[in-house]
């Protein structure tokens, strides 16, 4: 089984894929082509995707039973001890405050530290 998902790709590429695969939803293609045809289709997708993104998932003989490839995605597949995982970029990195912290101890912490009330 092969699944190709296209996002923001030219209509001509979608038409090309319908020769070999069935489009079950807008930009989602499934089918069971041979390995040689699947690789040719993926090469064409990478060549003609332009500004679009593409994802290929297909069955294979490994621990997970499938593997996938990406084109122009922020998320990338990474092999981790024989299992393919998705590496997502960390977009929630906290930014340091711009000189909002004052040097030294606050008055409240000084009172707690030295027992003054």
Short mmCIF file of C-alpha atoms in Angstrom, two decimals:
data_model
loop_
_atom_site.label_atom_id
_atom_site.label_comp_id
_atom_site.label_asym_id
_atom_site.label_seq_id
_atom_site.Cartn_x
_atom_site.Cartn_y
_atom_site.Cartn_z
CA UNK A 1 0.00 0.00 0.00
CA UNK A 2 1.29 3.43 -0.91
CA UNK A 3 -0.09 6.77 0.25
CA UNK A 4 1.03 10.15 -1.13
CA UNK A 5 -0.26 13.38 0.42
CA UNK A 6 0.21 16.66 -1.47
CA UNK A 7 -0.27 20.16 -0.07
CA UNK A 8 -0.21 23.30 -2.23
CA UNK A 9 1.02 21.47 -5.34
CA UNK A 10 0.18 22.20 -9.00
CA UNK A 11 -2.92 20.52 -10.50
CA UNK A 12 -0.77 18.91 -13.19
CA UNK A 13 1.08 16.88 -10.57
CA UNK A 14 -2.21 15.68 -9.13
CA UNK A 15 -3.32 14.66 -12.63
CA UNK A 16 -0.06 12.79 -13.16
CA UNK A 17 -0.53 10.81 -9.93
CA UNK A 18 -4.10 9.80 -10.87
CA UNK A 19 -2.64 7.67 -13.67
CA UNK A 20 -1.21 5.29 -11.05
CA UNK A 21 -3.05 6.03 -7.80
CA UNK A 22 -6.60 6.74 -6.67
CA UNK A 23 -7.31 10.22 -5.24
CA UNK A 24 -9.59 9.53 -2.25
CA UNK A 25 -9.60 13.11 -1.01
CA UNK A 26 -8.16 16.37 -2.24
CA UNK A 27 -4.39 15.78 -2.40
CA UNK A 28 -4.50 12.27 -0.86
CA UNK A 29 -3.56 9.41 -3.20
CA UNK A 30 -3.50 5.69 -2.42
CA UNK A 31 -2.61 2.62 -4.43
CA UNK A 32 -0.42 -0.43 -4.68
CA UNK A 33 2.21 0.24 -7.37
CA UNK A 34 5.42 -1.75 -7.61
CA UNK A 35 8.54 -0.48 -5.87
CA UNK A 36 10.02 0.73 -9.15
CA UNK A 37 6.89 2.70 -10.06
CA UNK A 38 6.59 4.10 -6.52
CA UNK A 39 10.17 5.43 -6.70
CA UNK A 40 9.53 6.97 -10.12
CA UNK A 41 6.35 8.62 -8.83
CA UNK A 42 8.21 10.03 -5.80
CA UNK A 43 10.96 11.43 -8.04
CA UNK A 44 8.31 13.17 -10.15
CA UNK A 45 6.58 14.53 -7.05
CA UNK A 46 9.84 15.99 -5.75
CA UNK A 47 10.66 17.51 -9.13
CA UNK A 48 7.28 19.14 -9.80
CA UNK A 49 6.01 20.03 -6.30
CA UNK A 50 7.39 23.60 -6.61
CA UNK A 51 6.39 25.45 -3.41
CA UNK A 52 4.20 22.56 -2.21
CA UNK A 53 4.82 19.87 0.36
CA UNK A 54 4.57 16.13 -0.12
CA UNK A 55 4.56 13.02 2.05
CA UNK A 56 5.00 9.43 0.92
CA UNK A 57 4.13 6.50 3.20
CA UNK A 58 4.37 2.87 2.10
CA UNK A 59 4.50 -0.61 3.55
CA UNK A 60 7.86 -2.27 4.00
CA UNK A 61 9.46 -5.19 5.79
CA UNK A 62 10.63 -3.60 9.07
CA UNK A 63 9.58 -3.45 12.73
CA UNK A 64 6.90 -0.82 12.09
CA UNK A 65 5.61 -2.36 8.87
CA UNK A 66 5.81 0.95 7.02
CA UNK A 67 8.16 3.80 6.23
CA UNK A 68 7.72 7.33 4.95
CA UNK A 69 9.53 10.15 3.17
CA UNK A 70 8.89 13.88 3.22
CA UNK A 71 9.49 16.74 0.80
CA UNK A 72 9.64 20.37 2.03
CA UNK A 73 8.17 19.58 5.46
CA UNK A 74 9.34 21.15 8.71
CA UNK A 75 8.98 17.70 10.29
CA UNK A 76 11.62 15.17 9.23
CA UNK A 77 11.80 11.38 9.64
CA UNK A 78 14.70 10.23 11.82
CA UNK A 79 15.88 6.65 12.36
CA UNK A 80 16.14 5.86 16.07
CA UNK A 81 17.47 2.34 16.75
CA UNK A 82 15.66 0.92 13.73
CA UNK A 83 12.36 2.75 14.30
CA UNK A 84 11.48 5.78 12.22
CA UNK A 85 10.30 8.72 14.28
CA UNK A 86 9.27 12.26 13.34
CA UNK A 87 11.56 15.10 14.41
CA UNK A 88 9.42 18.18 14.96
CA UNK A 89 11.07 21.59 15.32
CA UNK A 90 10.65 23.17 18.74
CA UNK A 91 8.65 26.34 18.14
CA UNK A 92 7.83 26.94 21.81
CA UNK A 93 11.35 27.86 22.88
CA UNK A 94 11.07 30.40 25.68
CA UNK A 95 12.75 33.68 24.86
CA UNK A 96 14.83 35.29 27.62
CA UNK A 97 13.33 38.41 29.14
CA UNK A 98 15.00 41.62 28.04
CA UNK A 99 16.63 43.02 31.21
CA UNK A 100 13.48 42.69 33.33
CA UNK A 101 15.22 40.96 36.23
CA UNK A 102 16.86 43.25 38.77
CA UNK A 103 20.22 42.25 40.23
CA UNK A 104 20.35 41.08 43.83
CA UNK A 105 17.77 39.71 46.23
CA UNK A 106 14.20 40.95 46.48
CA UNK A 107 13.06 42.41 49.78
CA UNK A 108 10.71 39.48 50.37
CA UNK A 109 13.48 36.93 49.84
CA UNK A 110 15.80 38.89 52.14
CA UNK A 111 13.15 38.81 54.87
CA UNK A 112 12.70 35.06 54.48
CA UNK A 113 16.42 34.42 54.34
CA UNK A 114 17.42 36.48 57.36
CA UNK A 115 14.26 36.00 59.40
CA UNK A 116 13.27 39.67 59.49
CA UNK A 117 9.57 40.39 59.59
#
